[in-house]
């Protein structure tokens, strides 16, 4: 069972889309007893099947100087379990990238806790954070961020070799992932010799090579054409199904979001709604569009 | 906004990025100004006219070398600058600016950079002229007249030379931009400079480079007669070409192989730095080659300087072997001379030997104006003993001679093997040469050959036997008194016992210019060392800005700054080690060639200069690593 609540904005739209079955993630925003109660409910229900990968509690992020503060995130609670595939949607300025940056330890919250691998990452040293990012987290960026100085194979193998994994194992893993993502023939090429889709799949390989606990993707299809985007989403689905990978993807594209198991819609730093896919992807896509429309047309 | 205002805003905004360029160019201006100032001011007015002429010649030659150096330096730095600016100012295409206007913008901005460098160089150059002259004087131990008068000529000449060269490359950059496509401009600084040549061709280039380099080394150390000058010129060309070929072939080949050998590559941060070196290979290998050549010039300059100094000291010792030399036609004149000199001076040692003057017409030689004489072996052996000189020469056979050589500042004839002398129809084989001043400065007037006593006796009928009496006094300052007495003796030489007198003023400074050359050479050594360091430093300083984005990605991926720092340290280490290693090998041959020319032991100088370059390289390396880490944004604490 999973629940989504927003103490400050419990709109009809949000409650009508609440799904009681499906994956085991839970997200709440707001504060007070209600949130705490719901969190504890979730913990009882989820702990039985799947391991918790990431948990955030009462997450707040402020920007700007005193007197001119803008609250980007307004107390968000979220639990991500193993094998989840979550999409976070929202309009520009809704706080989705801020949320992703904090979850992936690139940014620090103003308040609240982010618990990854049993540790609150908001309180650990930068050195430990680096280690955490290297060992537990995989990143996929909108603009691929492959290093143009090296071949695709070297790009993919880099995180492993930097971790001190024997070269033989690095090579084996690179070819394994290259095969899985249809890049075997392109491994010796430089990023500029590859298409956008190939580059992004290469970036996914690089993110997955260390077998991270969770994969964060920031608008991964943003720079791709529809065909390449679809291929990439298929890859995400494949690693989620076959490799039991946990994925958290930020996107503004309803089509991309429809490939996820759960979609959370953010607005003004709070979670407005959560949708769960259940069965057919096309039907799920229609539902996302409907919810977006009912939440305020193009604003969602 | 006008082009000039736009260029000025760009210039001001990018001042930090231009720092290395302005600094390096200002340095070249400063050096050239200081050297040209030496020519136009009367710093060396206290020297003899002949010496002053030589010094001016040396300074002019060095100034010419500096001009060449400035030319290549401006070429290199403006090229780096052009690539960097092309992308940034290329954005103006989207604002509707034509290539011509963008070119003008670049040119104005470049001229502003040049102007800043010229001004800084001029101001600091003018401020350091006296210091420079003082250092030059102190190092060469020459009395330099310091004046705070500043001649206008060096200022005008330096400005003219710098502006001429700079303008040439600014116009070249303008033309380049005008001809560039929009795409070229925008992607200029992101271009992959990977050398895309097949390994086989790279291997062939390496082999060719090694062959050319080896040929250069051979030409440098090959002994010979006057062809040595041609050989040396050929050696310079071959070594420089060989260095470029080896770096252009071997470095891309090596790093290409390393990058392809994944079991080697995937160890810690190797994938990062090896790929980084490979990525900028085109620019990298050219910079390595240029640095190597500059370092080689540095070692050669220092070795030349030290050789000059050693030779100067040898020549002073050679000239001062005897204070007075008398030439007469009777044995037993030694005592008479000694008594005369002894009136005013204490004699340290006195020697005497017969010598047989033979008419040059009896020699089979083209040098008919030269005087020739034979020396008996046993007399010279005894003379050496009396004067405390070394004598390790073997006794020649009847058809053998030993050449008693004059000491030259520099001799291009390095091969003395197989030389023969034909006199009176008989050919003598030269079995050895000696530069020991057995007959002091008399050797500068007569060509001397040492033969065995039997042969000397046999040749007596064909020549005129004279006796030379040589004296060394204890107090050089009393030289003139005895000279007057000896001159009087010559004047009253009614019986014509004496045929000549030589008075060697110990305080003579006719080859003083060699000491200036030494000081200039030491200075040039420093200039070349600093130049080689700053070429690499400038390149790495600029590269760091371009790597910033890449390192930001790596940090996002969780690569710690310690790991990135290690990768940077290795990458930069390669940049300094590669040229240094080839320089160490090439410089050995260069110094060895100089050893032969100057007949001096220069290997200690080689060792010292290599160590000095190593120390400077270490300093440059450490500064590069620190600044690179800062500019690339990887020095934040983890």
GROMACS .gro file of C-alpha atoms in nm, chain B residues 131-376:
model
  246
  431UNK     CA    1   7.023   4.628  -1.260
  432UNK     CA    2   7.080   4.422  -1.572
  433UNK     CA    3   7.405   4.603  -1.650
  434UNK     CA    4   7.520   4.566  -1.290
  435UNK     CA    5   7.451   4.192  -1.293
  436UNK     CA    6   7.620   4.159  -1.631
  437UNK     CA    7   7.921   4.348  -1.500
  438UNK     CA    8   7.934   4.147  -1.180
  439UNK     CA    9   7.908   3.811  -1.355
  440UNK     CA   10   8.166   3.901  -1.620
  441UNK     CA   11   8.386   4.087  -1.367
  442UNK     CA   12   8.404   4.380  -1.605
  443UNK     CA   13   8.393   4.742  -1.504
  444UNK     CA   14   8.057   4.860  -1.636
  445UNK     CA   15   7.980   5.230  -1.635
  446UNK     CA   16   7.631   5.276  -1.504
  447UNK     CA   17   7.441   5.580  -1.613
  448UNK     CA   18   7.081   5.666  -1.555
  449UNK     CA   19   7.067   5.812  -1.901
  450UNK     CA   20   6.827   5.616  -2.113
  451UNK     CA   21   6.879   5.617  -2.486
  452UNK     CA   22   6.575   5.662  -2.705
  453UNK     CA   23   6.703   5.425  -2.975
  454UNK     CA   24   6.654   5.098  -2.783
  455UNK     CA   25   6.302   5.207  -2.685
  456UNK     CA   26   6.212   5.292  -3.043
  457UNK     CA   27   6.380   4.981  -3.183
  458UNK     CA   28   6.217   4.744  -2.930
  459UNK     CA   29   5.876   4.903  -2.989
  460UNK     CA   30   5.927   4.883  -3.364
  461UNK     CA   31   6.035   4.519  -3.362
  462UNK     CA   32   5.762   4.407  -3.123
  463UNK     CA   33   5.486   4.608  -3.293
  464UNK     CA   34   5.594   4.488  -3.638
  465UNK     CA   35   5.584   4.124  -3.537
  466UNK     CA   36   5.271   4.155  -3.328
  467UNK     CA   37   5.084   4.343  -3.596
  468UNK     CA   38   5.176   4.075  -3.848
  469UNK     CA   39   5.017   3.804  -3.635
  470UNK     CA   40   4.718   4.020  -3.542
  471UNK     CA   41   4.649   4.070  -3.915
  472UNK     CA   42   4.703   3.696  -3.970
  473UNK     CA   43   4.442   3.628  -3.700
  474UNK     CA   44   4.206   3.878  -3.862
  475UNK     CA   45   4.244   3.705  -4.198
  476UNK     CA   46   4.188   3.369  -4.031
  477UNK     CA   47   3.861   3.485  -3.873
  478UNK     CA   48   3.740   3.648  -4.193
  479UNK     CA   49   3.795   3.319  -4.377
  480UNK     CA   50   3.644   3.102  -4.100
  481UNK     CA   51   3.297   2.956  -4.120
  482UNK     CA   52   3.052   3.014  -3.835
  483UNK     CA   53   3.079   2.649  -3.734
  484UNK     CA   54   3.457   2.663  -3.726
  485UNK     CA   55   3.449   2.965  -3.502
  486UNK     CA   56   3.205   2.824  -3.253
  487UNK     CA   57   3.369   2.486  -3.227
  488UNK     CA   58   3.727   2.618  -3.237
  489UNK     CA   59   3.821   2.565  -2.873
  490UNK     CA   60   3.632   2.237  -2.841
  491UNK     CA   61   3.801   2.072  -3.133
  492UNK     CA   62   3.940   1.732  -3.066
  493UNK     CA   63   4.309   1.755  -3.133
  494UNK     CA   64   4.356   1.382  -3.141
  495UNK     CA   65   4.625   1.294  -3.396
  496UNK     CA   66   4.433   1.076  -3.640
  497UNK     CA   67   4.715   0.895  -3.809
  498UNK     CA   68   4.750   0.519  -3.838
  499UNK     CA   69   4.992   0.367  -3.585
  500UNK     CA   70   5.203   0.235  -3.870
  501UNK     CA   71   5.255   0.584  -4.010
  502UNK     CA   72   5.325   0.715  -3.661
  503UNK     CA   73   5.582   0.439  -3.613
  504UNK     CA   74   5.741   0.533  -3.947
  505UNK     CA   75   5.745   0.898  -3.838
  506UNK     CA   76   5.910   0.795  -3.511
  507UNK     CA   77   6.175   0.593  -3.691
  508UNK     CA   78   6.236   0.876  -3.937
  509UNK     CA   79   6.253   1.123  -3.647
  510UNK     CA   80   6.500   0.903  -3.462
  511UNK     CA   81   6.710   0.868  -3.775
  512UNK     CA   82   6.710   1.244  -3.839
  513UNK     CA   83   6.789   1.311  -3.474
  514UNK     CA   84   7.073   1.057  -3.477
  515UNK     CA   85   7.209   1.211  -3.797
  516UNK     CA   86   7.194   1.549  -3.620
  517UNK     CA   87   7.383   1.411  -3.321
  518UNK     CA   88   7.642   1.257  -3.551
  519UNK     CA   89   7.686   1.581  -3.746
  520UNK     CA   90   7.729   1.769  -3.417
  521UNK     CA   91   8.007   1.551  -3.277
  522UNK     CA   92   8.174   1.458  -3.604
  523UNK     CA   93   8.533   1.573  -3.614
  524UNK     CA   94   8.668   1.750  -3.917
  525UNK     CA   95   8.835   2.051  -4.064
  526UNK     CA   96   8.655   2.364  -4.180
  527UNK     CA   97   8.352   2.154  -4.276
  528UNK     CA   98   8.272   2.147  -3.903
  529UNK     CA   99   8.088   2.481  -3.944
  530UNK     CA  100   7.860   2.329  -4.206
  531UNK     CA  101   7.819   2.018  -3.992
  532UNK     CA  102   7.714   2.228  -3.696
  533UNK     CA  103   7.456   2.417  -3.897
  534UNK     CA  104   7.330   2.089  -4.037
  535UNK     CA  105   7.321   1.944  -3.684
  536UNK     CA  106   7.105   2.231  -3.559
  537UNK     CA  107   6.855   2.185  -3.843
  538UNK     CA  108   6.851   1.804  -3.812
  539UNK     CA  109   6.816   1.804  -3.433
  540UNK     CA  110   6.528   2.056  -3.437
  541UNK     CA  111   6.353   1.866  -3.719
  542UNK     CA  112   6.424   1.534  -3.545
  543UNK     CA  113   6.277   1.658  -3.217
  544UNK     CA  114   5.956   1.765  -3.395
  545UNK     CA  115   5.935   1.435  -3.582
  546UNK     CA  116   6.001   1.224  -3.272
  547UNK     CA  117   5.742   1.413  -3.068
  548UNK     CA  118   5.497   1.413  -3.361
  549UNK     CA  119   5.538   1.038  -3.409
  550UNK     CA  120   5.645   0.880  -3.086
  551UNK     CA  121   5.426   1.068  -2.836
  552UNK     CA  122   5.096   1.013  -3.026
  553UNK     CA  123   5.200   0.653  -3.093
  554UNK     CA  124   5.288   0.585  -2.730
  555UNK     CA  125   4.979   0.747  -2.585
  556UNK     CA  126   4.760   0.593  -2.855
  557UNK     CA  127   4.893   0.249  -2.764
  558UNK     CA  128   4.849   0.318  -2.393
  559UNK     CA  129   4.491   0.436  -2.451
  560UNK     CA  130   4.417   0.123  -2.654
  561UNK     CA  131   4.569  -0.112  -2.398
  562UNK     CA  132   4.267  -0.127  -2.168
  563UNK     CA  133   4.420  -0.356  -1.902
  564UNK     CA  134   4.683  -0.086  -1.857
  565UNK     CA  135   4.444   0.206  -1.893
  566UNK     CA  136   4.183   0.097  -1.642
  567UNK     CA  137   4.398   0.141  -1.336
  568UNK     CA  138   4.293   0.420  -1.104
  569UNK     CA  139   4.308   0.761  -1.275
  570UNK     CA  140   4.513   0.653  -1.579
  571UNK     CA  141   4.207   0.662  -1.806
  572UNK     CA  142   4.162   1.028  -1.715
  573UNK     CA  143   4.510   1.167  -1.772
  574UNK     CA  144   4.619   0.946  -2.060
  575UNK     CA  145   4.304   1.033  -2.251
  576UNK     CA  146   4.347   1.400  -2.166
  577UNK     CA  147   4.700   1.403  -2.305
  578UNK     CA  148   4.580   1.219  -2.618
  579UNK     CA  149   4.286   1.457  -2.666
  580UNK     CA  150   4.509   1.762  -2.708
  581UNK     CA  151   4.785   1.569  -2.880
  582UNK     CA  152   4.837   1.804  -3.175
  583UNK     CA  153   4.895   2.104  -2.954
  584UNK     CA  154   5.070   1.892  -2.693
  585UNK     CA  155   5.340   1.745  -2.911
  586UNK     CA  156   5.419   2.080  -3.071
  587UNK     CA  157   5.453   2.241  -2.730
  588UNK     CA  158   5.669   1.953  -2.606
  589UNK     CA  159   5.895   1.993  -2.909
  590UNK     CA  160   5.921   2.369  -2.866
  591UNK     CA  161   5.998   2.332  -2.496
  592UNK     CA  162   6.259   2.068  -2.568
  593UNK     CA  163   6.432   2.290  -2.826
  594UNK     CA  164   6.431   2.585  -2.585
  595UNK     CA  165   6.577   2.372  -2.306
  596UNK     CA  166   6.841   2.246  -2.546
  597UNK     CA  167   6.927   2.606  -2.636
  598UNK     CA  168   6.955   2.681  -2.265
  599UNK     CA  169   7.207   2.403  -2.199
  600UNK     CA  170   7.406   2.493  -2.511
  601UNK     CA  171   7.413   2.861  -2.412
  602UNK     CA  172   7.539   2.784  -2.063
  603UNK     CA  173   7.797   2.538  -2.190
  604UNK     CA  174   7.920   2.798  -2.443
  605UNK     CA  175   7.942   3.056  -2.166
  606UNK     CA  176   8.140   2.831  -1.936
  607UNK     CA  177   8.362   2.718  -2.220
  608UNK     CA  178   8.428   3.082  -2.304
  609UNK     CA  179   8.514   3.156  -1.945
  610UNK     CA  180   8.743   2.854  -1.917
  611UNK     CA  181   8.906   2.939  -2.247
  612UNK     CA  182   8.947   3.301  -2.143
  613UNK     CA  183   9.125   3.188  -1.827
  614UNK     CA  184   9.339   2.944  -2.027
  615UNK     CA  185   9.432   3.218  -2.269
  616UNK     CA  186   9.523   3.455  -1.989
  617UNK     CA  187   9.741   3.182  -1.835
  618UNK     CA  188   9.886   3.106  -2.180
  619UNK     CA  189   9.971   3.469  -2.241
  620UNK     CA  190  10.114   3.516  -1.896
  621UNK     CA  191  10.343   3.213  -1.904
  622UNK     CA  192  10.637   3.446  -1.953
  623UNK     CA  193  10.658   3.817  -1.882
  624UNK     CA  194  10.954   3.874  -2.114
  625UNK     CA  195  11.092   3.677  -2.407
  626UNK     CA  196  11.422   3.754  -2.570
  627UNK     CA  197  11.524   3.616  -2.906
  628UNK     CA  198  11.894   3.606  -2.989
  629UNK     CA  199  12.143   3.423  -3.203
  630UNK     CA  200  12.381   3.301  -2.931
  631UNK     CA  201  12.346   3.060  -2.641
  632UNK     CA  202  12.423   3.208  -2.302
  633UNK     CA  203  12.209   3.518  -2.344
  634UNK     CA  204  11.986   3.392  -2.067
  635UNK     CA  205  12.209   3.522  -1.791
  636UNK     CA  206  12.248   3.864  -1.950
  637UNK     CA  207  11.872   3.909  -1.975
  638UNK     CA  208  11.819   3.771  -1.627
  639UNK     CA  209  12.072   4.016  -1.482
  640UNK     CA  210  11.898   4.306  -1.652
  641UNK     CA  211  11.549   4.205  -1.539
  642UNK     CA  212  11.679   4.113  -1.195
  643UNK     CA  213  11.773   4.476  -1.134
  644UNK     CA  214  11.410   4.574  -1.097
  645UNK     CA  215  11.224   4.247  -1.059
  646UNK     CA  216  11.241   3.915  -0.890
  647UNK     CA  217  11.240   3.632  -1.147
  648UNK     CA  218  11.016   3.336  -1.064
  649UNK     CA  219  11.150   3.111  -1.337
  650UNK     CA  220  11.360   3.144  -1.649
  651UNK     CA  221  11.393   2.905  -1.944
  652UNK     CA  222  11.593   2.882  -2.263
  653UNK     CA  223  11.570   2.675  -2.580
  654UNK     CA  224  11.715   2.680  -2.929
  655UNK     CA  225  11.477   2.688  -3.224
  656UNK     CA  226  11.541   2.644  -3.590
  657UNK     CA  227  11.371   2.905  -3.807
  658UNK     CA  228  11.308   2.764  -4.155
  659UNK     CA  229  11.199   2.970  -4.452
  660UNK     CA  230  10.832   2.908  -4.537
  661UNK     CA  231  10.932   2.847  -4.900
  662UNK     CA  232  11.080   2.515  -4.787
  663UNK     CA  233  10.738   2.407  -4.658
  664UNK     CA  234  10.477   2.257  -4.880
  665UNK     CA  235  10.200   2.490  -4.766
  666UNK     CA  236   9.975   2.764  -4.892
  667UNK     CA  237  10.042   2.973  -4.581
  668UNK     CA  238  10.365   3.128  -4.708
  669UNK     CA  239  10.331   3.438  -4.489
  670UNK     CA  240  10.364   3.234  -4.172
  671UNK     CA  241  10.697   3.182  -3.993
  672UNK     CA  242  10.796   2.824  -3.916
  673UNK     CA  243  11.039   2.680  -3.664
  674UNK     CA  244  11.148   2.340  -3.533
  675UNK     CA  245  11.214   2.268  -3.167
  676UNK     CA  246  11.447   1.994  -3.037
   0.00000   0.00000   0.00000
